[in-house]
Amino acid sequence: MIDRPQTSPSPQGTVLPVRPDTGRRLVLAAVFVCAACGLVYELELVALATYLIGDSVTQASVVLSLMVFAMGVGSLLAKRLRCRAAVAFGLLEAALALIGGLSAMVLYASFAWFGDSSAVLVCFSLTIGVLIGAEIPLLMSLIQRISRRDAEGTVADLFAADYVGALVGGLAFPFLLLPWLGELTGALVTGALNTVAGGAVVLWLFRGELTPRWRARLLLVNALVLALLAGAMVMADDFEAATRRAVYGPEVRVAVRTGVQEVVLTGAPSRPPDLFLNGRLKVRGHDEHRFIEALVHPAMNGPHERVLILGGGDGLAAREVLRHADVGALTIVEFDPGVIRLARSDPGLTALNDHVYDDPRVRVVTADAFTWLREHDETPYDVIVSDLPDPGISAGTKLYSLEFYGLARRALADGGRFVVHAGPTARPRTYWTVDATLRAAGYGTVAYRVRCAEAGAAGGPERFRAAAARSTDWGLLLAAVGRTPRLGLGPDTPPLRSDTQDTLARDAAAAERTRLPGLAPSTLVHPRYTP
C-alpha cells in the first residue's frame, strides 16, 4: 500500500494540509464563524449601551452607523496587507477577539467608575468596525491562493457564508448567549471562539505561508489572547460585583437578571429598600409614598369597585389601592415576572408593599400591557392606574401612544378615571406630549405634579447617585373619557402622609405653568418622545 502525502499543493502553489476543495470549505467555515462573532460584538455594544446610557433607538443608530462606516475604512486598509494575508489575518483576528471580548467589561467599567461610557462606546464601535471590515478582503486573498477558478463564484460563496454567519450570531445573542451567559461572559466566550477560528485558519491551514518565526509569534499571540479571555471569565463574577457596588453603593441586597431586565434592591436591612430597574431608580424606599399616593388616590375619587394597574409589579400602587376597603377586585398587569417574584418574596419589599400579593382581591397577569389591553374583553374597570416606564425610554414609547390610550379607553367603565405618570415636568415637551396624546384619544385631562426623588434616574458613581436622589417635579395626568375630571381626594380616602386637597391644587397650578401648547400626539408610527 502506498501512503498518501500529508500535504496537498493548491493550483496556486500554496501547500495545504488538506485537499484544495477541503481547504476552501474550511476558509468558508472560518468566514461563517468570524461573521457570527462580529455581529455578536455589535449587538453586545448596542445592548449594553442601551442599558447604561438609555434610548435604544439612539444607541443602535450610533453603534451600527459607526461600525458600517468603520468597516468601509477597514476594507480599504486591508488592501495594503494582502501581500502577507495569512500573517495579517492571524493578527487581525487575535486583536478582534481580544477587543471584542473585553469590550463589555471596559464599557461597564467606564460607566461604573467614571459615570459616562459614550466616548468608550464610540471608540469600540470604530475599532471593531475597522477590524471586521478588513476580514473579507484578507479572506478573499487567502481563498484565491487555494484556487483562482470561478472568482465570481468564490465571492458569492464568501458573502453567503458571511451573511449566514451573521444570521446565526444575531439569533445566538438574544436566545443563547444573553440568557445563559450574560453580556460579560457571553462577549468573552465569543472572543475565545473567534480566536480559535482565526488561529486554526492561519496556524494550521495556511501554515505553509508562515516562516517559523511568524508561526511562533502568532502561536504566542493567540495563546496570550486566550489566556487573557479565560482570566477575565474567571474574574467576571467578582468584576460584576465590584462594578455593581460602584454603581449602586455598598449596600446591594439583591441583584438579579430576570430575562427582561436587571433588578437591584439596595439599602441597609434596617431601612426600606431602593429599587432599581436596569440601572434606573424606580422606588426610593424612604419617600416612595409621595409619588405613589399622588398617583393613586386622586384617581380613586369616585366609583372604584374594579381597579386595573398597568405595570406596578413592585406592589406599591396596589398597596394604596387596597387601602380603600370597598375595592372589590384589583388586576395587576406586569410584564416582568421576576419583579413580581421579588415583590412577593423579598422581606424588605414585602414590608414596603404590605404583602399585597397575599390579598385574595389581587389578580396578577404577566403580560405586555399593550397586548393585554388589545385582547381584553372583560368587565370594564372603574379606575386604571398606569405605573409604566418613563415615556422618554424608547422601549416604552408604545405604552404612551395614541393607540395604547385608545385600548385603555375600551377597558374603562363609563365615568371611570385613568391616571398616567408622564415623566418630570422638567422635560415639558415629553410631559405635555403625553397630555396631547390623551386628549387626541378622547380624554379630558387635568395636570398635576408631585415632589419626590427622581424615579428613572440612572445609577452611577457617587455624584450620579446624588443626582438620582435630588427632588424633582414628577408630572401626572388624571384623565376621563369625554370630560375633564375633578382633581381631588374622595371622602373615603384613608389618611395620607403627603397629599392634601390644598397641596393637590398647588401642584396642579405648578404643573399648568409649564404647559407647551400646540404639541402633536404620539403614535406607534410617529413616536414623539425624546429621552
Coordinates of C-alpha atoms in Angstrom, one line a residue:
M1 CA 0.0 0.0 0.0
I2 CA 1.3 3.5 -0.8
D3 CA 0.9 6.1 1.9
R4 CA -0.9 9.3 0.8
P5 CA 1.1 12.6 1.1
Q6 CA 0.4 14.6 4.1
T7 CA 0.2 17.9 2.2
S8 CA -1.6 18.9 -1.0
P9 CA -0.4 21.8 -3.1
S10 CA -3.1 24.0 -4.5
P11 CA -3.1 25.1 -8.1
Q12 CA -1.5 28.4 -7.0
G13 CA 1.4 26.7 -5.2
T14 CA 0.2 27.1 -1.6
V15 CA 0.9 23.9 0.4
L16 CA -2.1 22.9 2.4
P17 CA -2.5 20.0 4.9
V18 CA -5.7 19.0 3.1
R19 CA -7.0 18.9 -0.4
P20 CA -7.8 22.3 -2.1
D21 CA -11.5 21.8 -2.1
T22 CA -11.5 20.9 1.6
G23 CA -9.3 23.9 2.3
R24 CA -11.8 26.1 0.5
R25 CA -14.6 24.8 2.6
L26 CA -12.6 25.4 5.8
V27 CA -12.0 29.0 4.9
L28 CA -15.7 29.5 4.3
A29 CA -16.4 27.9 7.7
A30 CA -14.0 30.4 9.2
V31 CA -15.9 33.2 7.4
F32 CA -19.1 31.9 8.9
V33 CA -17.7 31.8 12.5
C34 CA -16.0 35.2 12.2
A35 CA -19.2 36.8 10.9
A36 CA -21.2 35.4 13.7
C37 CA -18.7 36.7 16.3
G38 CA -18.6 40.1 14.6
L39 CA -22.4 40.5 14.8
V40 CA -22.4 39.4 18.5
Y41 CA -19.9 42.2 19.2
E42 CA -22.1 44.7 17.6
L43 CA -25.3 43.5 19.3
E44 CA -23.5 43.4 22.7
L45 CA -22.4 47.0 22.3
V46 CA -26.0 48.0 21.4
A47 CA -27.5 46.1 24.3
L48 CA -25.0 47.3 26.9
A49 CA -25.1 50.9 25.7
T50 CA -28.9 50.9 25.8
Y51 CA -28.8 49.6 29.4
L52 CA -26.1 52.0 30.6
I53 CA -27.0 55.1 28.5
G54 CA -30.6 54.6 27.6
D55 CA -32.7 55.2 24.5
S56 CA -32.3 52.0 22.4
V57 CA -33.0 53.8 19.1
T58 CA -30.2 56.3 19.5
Q59 CA -27.7 53.7 20.7
A60 CA -28.5 51.3 17.9
S61 CA -28.2 54.1 15.4
V62 CA -24.9 55.3 16.7
V63 CA -23.3 51.9 17.0
L64 CA -24.4 50.5 13.7
S65 CA -23.7 53.6 11.7
L66 CA -20.2 54.0 13.1
M67 CA -19.5 50.3 12.6
V68 CA -20.6 50.3 9.0
F69 CA -18.5 53.4 8.3
A70 CA -15.5 51.8 10.0
M71 CA -16.0 48.6 8.1
G72 CA -15.5 50.5 4.9
V73 CA -12.4 52.0 6.2
G74 CA -11.1 48.6 7.3
S75 CA -11.8 47.2 3.9
L76 CA -9.6 49.9 2.3
L77 CA -6.8 49.5 4.8
A78 CA -6.8 45.7 4.1
K79 CA -5.6 46.3 0.5
R80 CA -2.1 47.1 1.9
L81 CA -2.0 43.8 3.8
R82 CA -2.9 41.4 1.0
C83 CA 0.8 40.6 0.3
R84 CA 1.0 39.0 3.7
A85 CA -2.6 38.0 4.1
A86 CA -2.0 35.0 6.3
V87 CA 0.0 36.9 8.9
A88 CA -2.3 39.9 8.7
F89 CA -5.4 37.8 9.1
G90 CA -3.9 36.0 12.1
L91 CA -3.0 39.2 13.9
L92 CA -6.3 40.9 13.0
E93 CA -8.4 38.0 14.4
A94 CA -6.4 38.0 17.6
A95 CA -6.9 41.7 18.0
L96 CA -10.6 41.5 17.2
A97 CA -11.2 38.6 19.6
L98 CA -9.4 40.5 22.5
I99 CA -11.0 43.9 21.8
G100 CA -14.5 42.5 21.1
G101 CA -14.3 40.0 24.0
L102 CA -13.3 42.6 26.6
S103 CA -15.5 45.4 25.2
A104 CA -18.4 44.7 27.5
M105 CA -16.2 44.8 30.6
V106 CA -14.5 48.0 29.6
L107 CA -17.8 49.7 28.7
Y108 CA -19.3 48.7 32.0
A109 CA -16.2 49.7 34.0
S110 CA -16.2 53.2 32.4
F111 CA -19.8 53.7 33.4
A112 CA -19.4 52.4 36.9
W113 CA -16.3 54.3 37.9
F114 CA -16.4 57.4 35.6
G115 CA -20.1 57.8 35.1
D116 CA -20.1 58.1 31.3
S117 CA -19.4 55.5 28.6
S118 CA -20.3 57.4 25.5
A119 CA -16.7 58.0 24.3
V120 CA -15.7 54.4 25.1
L121 CA -18.7 53.2 23.0
V122 CA -17.6 55.3 20.0
C123 CA -14.0 54.0 20.3
F124 CA -15.1 50.4 20.4
S125 CA -17.6 50.8 17.6
L126 CA -15.0 52.3 15.3
T127 CA -12.2 49.9 16.3
I128 CA -14.3 46.7 16.0
G129 CA -15.8 48.0 12.7
V130 CA -12.4 48.6 11.2
L131 CA -11.2 45.0 12.1
I132 CA -14.4 43.4 10.9
G133 CA -14.2 45.3 7.6
A134 CA -10.7 44.1 7.0
E135 CA -11.7 40.4 7.3
I136 CA -13.4 39.7 4.0
P137 CA -10.6 41.2 1.7
L138 CA -8.0 39.2 3.6
L139 CA -10.1 36.0 3.5
M140 CA -10.7 36.6 -0.2
S141 CA -7.0 36.8 -0.8
L142 CA -6.4 33.6 1.1
I143 CA -9.1 31.6 -0.6
Q144 CA -7.7 32.8 -4.0
R145 CA -4.4 31.3 -3.1
I146 CA -6.1 27.9 -2.9
S147 CA -7.8 28.3 -6.2
R148 CA -8.5 31.2 -8.7
R149 CA -11.1 29.3 -10.6
D150 CA -14.5 30.8 -10.7
A151 CA -13.6 34.0 -9.0
E152 CA -17.2 35.3 -9.2
G153 CA -18.5 32.1 -7.5
T154 CA -15.9 32.5 -4.8
V155 CA -17.1 36.0 -4.0
A156 CA -20.7 34.8 -3.8
D157 CA -19.6 31.9 -1.5
L158 CA -17.7 34.3 0.8
F159 CA -20.6 36.7 1.1
A160 CA -23.1 33.8 1.6
A161 CA -21.0 32.4 4.4
D162 CA -20.7 35.9 5.9
Y163 CA -24.4 36.6 5.8
V164 CA -25.4 33.2 7.2
G165 CA -22.9 33.5 10.0
A166 CA -24.3 36.9 10.8
L167 CA -27.8 35.4 11.0
V168 CA -26.6 32.7 13.4
G169 CA -24.7 35.3 15.5
G170 CA -27.8 37.5 15.6
L171 CA -30.0 34.7 16.8
A172 CA -27.5 33.3 19.2
F173 CA -27.1 36.6 21.1
P174 CA -30.6 37.1 22.4
F175 CA -31.6 33.4 22.6
L176 CA -28.5 31.7 23.8
L177 CA -25.6 34.0 24.9
L178 CA -27.6 36.7 26.8
P179 CA -29.9 34.4 28.8
W180 CA -27.4 31.7 29.5
L181 CA -24.1 33.6 29.9
G182 CA -25.0 37.3 30.3
E183 CA -23.4 40.2 28.5
L184 CA -19.9 40.0 30.1
T185 CA -19.2 36.3 29.9
G186 CA -21.1 36.0 26.5
A187 CA -18.7 38.5 25.0
L188 CA -15.7 36.7 26.4
V189 CA -16.8 33.3 25.1
T190 CA -17.4 34.8 21.7
G191 CA -13.9 36.3 21.7
A192 CA -12.4 32.8 22.6
L193 CA -14.3 31.2 19.7
N194 CA -13.1 34.0 17.4
T195 CA -9.5 33.3 18.5
V196 CA -9.8 29.6 17.8
A197 CA -11.4 30.1 14.4
G198 CA -8.8 32.7 13.2
G199 CA -5.9 30.7 14.7
A200 CA -7.0 27.5 13.0
V201 CA -7.1 29.1 9.6
V202 CA -3.7 30.7 9.8
L203 CA -1.7 28.3 12.1
W204 CA -2.9 25.1 10.6
L205 CA -4.5 25.6 7.2
F206 CA -2.0 28.2 5.9
R207 CA 1.0 27.2 7.9
G208 CA 2.9 26.7 4.8
E209 CA 2.9 30.5 4.2
L210 CA 4.4 31.3 7.6
T211 CA 8.0 31.4 8.4
P212 CA 9.0 29.6 11.6
R213 CA 9.4 32.9 13.4
W214 CA 5.9 34.2 12.4
R215 CA 4.4 30.8 13.3
A216 CA 5.8 31.1 16.8
R217 CA 4.8 34.7 17.1
L218 CA 1.2 34.0 16.1
L219 CA 1.0 31.0 18.3
L220 CA 2.2 33.1 21.3
V221 CA -0.3 35.9 20.4
N222 CA -3.2 33.6 20.2
A223 CA -2.2 31.8 23.4
L224 CA -2.0 35.2 25.2
V225 CA -5.4 36.3 23.9
L226 CA -7.0 33.0 25.1
A227 CA -5.3 33.3 28.5
L228 CA -6.5 36.9 28.9
L229 CA -10.0 36.0 28.0
A230 CA -10.0 32.9 30.2
G231 CA -8.7 35.0 33.1
A232 CA -11.4 37.6 32.5
M233 CA -14.0 34.8 32.6
V234 CA -12.7 33.6 35.9
M235 CA -12.9 37.1 37.3
A236 CA -16.3 38.0 35.7
D237 CA -18.4 37.5 38.8
D238 CA -16.0 39.4 41.1
F239 CA -15.8 42.2 38.4
E240 CA -19.6 42.4 38.2
A241 CA -19.9 42.6 41.9
A242 CA -17.3 45.4 42.1
T243 CA -18.9 47.4 39.4
R244 CA -22.4 46.9 40.9
R245 CA -21.0 48.3 44.2
A246 CA -19.6 51.3 42.3
V247 CA -22.9 51.9 40.7
Y248 CA -25.4 51.3 43.5
G249 CA -23.2 51.7 46.6
P250 CA -22.0 49.1 49.1
E251 CA -25.5 48.1 50.3
V252 CA -26.6 45.9 47.4
R253 CA -29.2 43.5 48.9
V254 CA -30.5 41.7 45.8
A255 CA -29.2 41.8 42.2
V256 CA -30.9 39.5 39.6
R257 CA -31.3 39.4 35.9
T258 CA -34.9 38.4 35.2
G259 CA -34.7 37.8 31.5
V260 CA -36.4 41.1 30.9
Q261 CA -34.1 43.5 32.9
E262 CA -31.7 43.8 35.8
V263 CA -33.4 44.3 39.1
V264 CA -31.4 45.6 42.1
L265 CA -32.5 46.3 45.6
T266 CA -30.2 48.4 47.8
G267 CA -30.2 49.7 51.3
A268 CA -29.4 48.5 54.8
P269 CA -31.8 45.9 56.3
S270 CA -32.9 48.4 58.9
R271 CA -34.5 50.7 56.3
P272 CA -36.9 50.4 53.3
P273 CA -35.1 49.3 50.1
D274 CA -34.5 51.3 47.0
L275 CA -35.5 49.5 43.8
F276 CA -33.5 50.0 40.5
L277 CA -34.7 48.6 37.2
N278 CA -31.9 48.5 34.5
G279 CA -29.9 51.0 36.5
R280 CA -32.8 53.4 36.8
L281 CA -34.3 54.3 40.2
K282 CA -37.9 53.1 40.3
V283 CA -38.6 53.2 44.0
R284 CA -36.9 55.2 46.7
G285 CA -37.9 53.5 49.9
H286 CA -37.9 56.3 52.5
D287 CA -40.2 58.6 50.5
E288 CA -41.9 56.4 47.9
H289 CA -45.3 57.4 49.4
R290 CA -45.0 60.9 47.9
F291 CA -45.3 59.6 44.4
I292 CA -47.5 56.6 45.0
E293 CA -50.1 58.5 47.0
A294 CA -50.3 61.2 44.4
L295 CA -50.5 58.7 41.6
V296 CA -53.3 56.5 43.1
H297 CA -55.6 58.4 45.4
P298 CA -56.9 61.3 43.1
A299 CA -58.0 58.6 40.6
M300 CA -59.9 56.8 43.4
N301 CA -62.2 59.8 43.9
G302 CA -65.3 58.1 42.5
P303 CA -66.5 54.5 42.0
H304 CA -63.6 52.1 42.4
E305 CA -65.1 48.6 42.7
R306 CA -62.8 47.3 39.9
V307 CA -59.2 48.7 39.5
L308 CA -56.6 47.9 36.9
I309 CA -52.9 48.7 37.4
L310 CA -50.7 48.6 34.3
G311 CA -47.1 47.9 35.5
G312 CA -46.5 48.4 39.2
G313 CA -45.1 45.0 39.8
D314 CA -43.4 46.2 43.0
G315 CA -46.9 46.3 44.6
L316 CA -46.7 49.8 45.9
A317 CA -49.6 51.2 43.8
A318 CA -51.6 48.1 44.7
R319 CA -51.0 48.8 48.4
E320 CA -52.5 52.3 48.1
V321 CA -55.5 51.0 46.0
L322 CA -56.3 48.3 48.7
R323 CA -56.3 50.9 51.4
H324 CA -59.8 51.7 50.1
A325 CA -61.7 48.9 51.8
D326 CA -64.6 48.9 49.2
V327 CA -62.3 47.8 46.3
G328 CA -63.7 44.5 45.1
A329 CA -61.2 43.4 42.5
L330 CA -57.7 44.5 41.6
T331 CA -55.8 43.3 38.5
I332 CA -52.1 43.9 38.0
V333 CA -50.6 43.6 34.5
E334 CA -46.8 43.3 34.9
F335 CA -44.5 42.4 32.0
D336 CA -41.6 41.1 34.2
P337 CA -42.5 38.0 36.3
G338 CA -39.1 38.5 38.1
V339 CA -40.3 41.8 39.7
I340 CA -43.5 40.0 40.9
R341 CA -41.4 37.2 42.4
L342 CA -39.2 39.7 44.2
A343 CA -42.2 41.7 45.4
R344 CA -43.7 38.5 46.8
S345 CA -40.6 37.2 48.5
D346 CA -38.1 39.9 49.5
P347 CA -38.7 40.8 53.2
G348 CA -37.9 44.5 52.6
L349 CA -40.1 44.8 49.5
T350 CA -43.0 42.8 51.0
A351 CA -42.8 45.0 54.1
L352 CA -42.9 48.1 51.9
N353 CA -45.9 46.8 49.9
D354 CA -47.8 45.4 52.9
H355 CA -47.8 41.9 51.4
V356 CA -50.4 43.0 48.9
Y357 CA -50.0 39.8 46.9
D358 CA -51.5 37.8 49.7
D359 CA -54.8 39.7 49.4
P360 CA -57.4 37.5 47.6
R361 CA -58.8 40.5 45.7
V362 CA -55.5 40.8 43.8
R363 CA -55.1 39.0 40.4
V364 CA -51.7 39.1 38.7
V365 CA -51.3 38.9 34.9
T366 CA -47.8 38.5 33.4
A367 CA -48.1 40.1 30.0
D368 CA -47.2 43.2 27.9
A369 CA -49.7 45.9 28.8
F370 CA -50.3 46.8 25.2
T371 CA -51.0 43.2 24.1
W372 CA -53.2 42.5 27.2
L373 CA -55.4 45.6 26.6
R374 CA -55.7 44.7 22.9
E375 CA -57.1 41.3 23.9
H376 CA -59.2 42.5 26.9
D377 CA -62.8 41.6 26.8
E378 CA -63.7 41.5 30.5
T379 CA -65.9 43.8 32.5
P380 CA -64.6 47.4 32.3
Y381 CA -62.6 48.9 35.1
D382 CA -63.7 51.9 37.2
V383 CA -60.0 53.1 37.6
I384 CA -56.9 52.4 35.6
V385 CA -53.5 53.3 37.1
S386 CA -50.6 53.5 34.6
D387 CA -47.4 52.9 36.5
L388 CA -45.2 52.2 33.5
P389 CA -41.7 53.1 32.5
D390 CA -40.7 56.6 31.7
P391 CA -42.0 57.8 28.2
G392 CA -38.5 59.0 27.5
I393 CA -37.3 55.4 27.3
S394 CA -37.6 54.2 23.7
A395 CA -38.7 50.7 24.6
G396 CA -41.7 52.2 26.5
T397 CA -43.0 54.7 23.9
K398 CA -45.7 52.4 22.6
L399 CA -47.2 52.5 26.1
Y400 CA -47.7 56.3 25.8
S401 CA -49.1 56.2 22.2
L402 CA -52.5 57.2 20.8
E403 CA -53.2 53.6 20.1
F404 CA -52.4 52.5 23.6
Y405 CA -54.7 55.1 25.1
G406 CA -57.4 54.0 22.7
L407 CA -57.1 50.5 24.0
A408 CA -57.2 51.7 27.6
R409 CA -60.4 53.7 26.8
R410 CA -62.1 50.4 25.8
A411 CA -61.3 48.9 29.1
L412 CA -62.5 51.9 31.1
A413 CA -66.1 51.9 32.5
D414 CA -68.4 54.8 31.9
G415 CA -67.4 57.6 34.3
G416 CA -64.1 55.9 35.0
R417 CA -60.8 57.6 35.7
F418 CA -57.4 56.9 34.1
V419 CA -54.2 58.2 35.8
V420 CA -50.8 58.3 34.0
H421 CA -47.4 59.3 35.2
A422 CA -45.8 61.2 32.3
G423 CA -42.2 62.0 33.3
P424 CA -40.8 65.0 35.1
T425 CA -42.3 68.4 34.3
A426 CA -38.6 69.5 33.9
R427 CA -39.0 67.8 30.5
P428 CA -42.1 69.7 29.5
R429 CA -42.1 68.6 25.8
T430 CA -42.4 65.0 26.9
Y431 CA -44.9 65.7 29.6
W432 CA -47.3 67.8 27.5
T433 CA -47.0 65.4 24.6
V434 CA -48.5 62.7 26.8
D435 CA -51.3 65.2 27.6
A436 CA -51.8 65.9 23.9
T437 CA -51.9 62.2 23.1
L438 CA -54.5 61.5 25.8
R439 CA -56.7 64.4 24.5
A440 CA -56.4 63.1 20.9
A441 CA -57.6 59.7 22.2
G442 CA -60.8 61.4 23.5
Y443 CA -59.9 62.1 27.1
G444 CA -60.3 65.2 29.1
T445 CA -57.2 65.8 31.3
V446 CA -56.1 67.7 34.4
A447 CA -52.3 68.0 35.0
Y448 CA -50.6 68.0 38.4
R449 CA -47.2 67.2 39.8
V450 CA -45.5 65.8 42.9
R451 CA -42.2 66.5 44.5
C452 CA -40.2 63.3 45.0
A453 CA -36.9 61.6 44.4
E454 CA -36.2 61.3 40.7
A455 CA -37.6 58.0 39.7
G456 CA -36.0 57.0 36.4
A457 CA -32.6 58.5 37.2
A458 CA -29.6 56.3 36.4
G459 CA -27.2 55.0 38.9
G460 CA -23.5 55.6 38.8
P461 CA -20.6 56.8 40.9
E462 CA -21.4 58.9 44.0
R463 CA -22.0 62.2 42.1
F464 CA -24.6 60.4 39.9
R465 CA -26.3 58.6 42.8
A466 CA -26.6 62.1 44.4
A467 CA -28.2 63.4 41.3
A468 CA -30.6 60.5 41.4
A469 CA -31.6 61.4 44.9
R470 CA -32.4 65.0 44.3
S471 CA -36.0 66.1 44.3
T472 CA -37.9 66.7 41.1
D473 CA -41.3 67.6 39.9
W474 CA -42.8 64.3 38.7
G475 CA -45.7 65.0 36.3
L476 CA -49.0 63.2 36.5
L477 CA -52.1 63.4 34.4
L478 CA -55.6 62.4 35.5
A479 CA -58.0 61.6 32.6
A480 CA -61.6 60.7 31.9
V481 CA -63.3 60.0 28.7
G482 CA -65.2 62.9 27.2
R483 CA -64.9 65.2 30.2
T484 CA -62.3 66.9 32.4
P485 CA -62.1 65.0 35.8
R486 CA -62.1 66.8 39.1
L487 CA -58.7 66.7 40.8
G488 CA -59.2 65.9 44.5
L489 CA -59.4 63.3 47.2
G490 CA -62.6 61.4 47.9
P491 CA -64.4 61.4 51.3
D492 CA -63.3 57.8 51.9
T493 CA -59.6 58.5 51.2
P494 CA -57.5 56.9 54.0
P495 CA -55.1 59.1 55.9
L496 CA -52.2 60.1 53.7
R497 CA -48.6 61.1 54.6
S498 CA -48.1 63.7 52.0
D499 CA -51.1 64.8 49.8
T500 CA -53.9 67.0 50.9
Q501 CA -56.6 68.9 48.9
D502 CA -54.6 72.1 49.2
T503 CA -51.3 70.5 48.0
L504 CA -53.1 69.0 45.0
A505 CA -54.4 72.4 44.0
R506 CA -50.9 73.9 44.3
D507 CA -49.4 71.0 42.4
A508 CA -51.9 71.4 39.6
A509 CA -51.2 75.1 39.3
A510 CA -47.5 74.5 39.2
A511 CA -47.8 71.9 36.5
E512 CA -50.0 74.1 34.4
R513 CA -47.3 76.8 34.4
T514 CA -45.1 74.5 32.4
R515 CA -47.6 73.9 29.6
L516 CA -46.4 73.9 26.0
P517 CA -49.3 74.4 23.6
G518 CA -49.7 73.0 20.1
L519 CA -47.9 69.7 20.5
A520 CA -48.9 66.7 18.3
P521 CA -49.9 63.4 19.7
S522 CA -47.5 60.4 19.7
T523 CA -48.4 57.4 17.7
L524 CA -46.9 54.0 17.1
V525 CA -45.6 55.0 13.6
H526 CA -44.5 58.5 14.8
P527 CA -43.3 58.5 18.4
R528 CA -42.6 62.0 19.6
Y529 CA -41.0 61.4 22.9
T530 CA -37.3 62.2 23.4
P531 CA -35.1 60.9 26.2

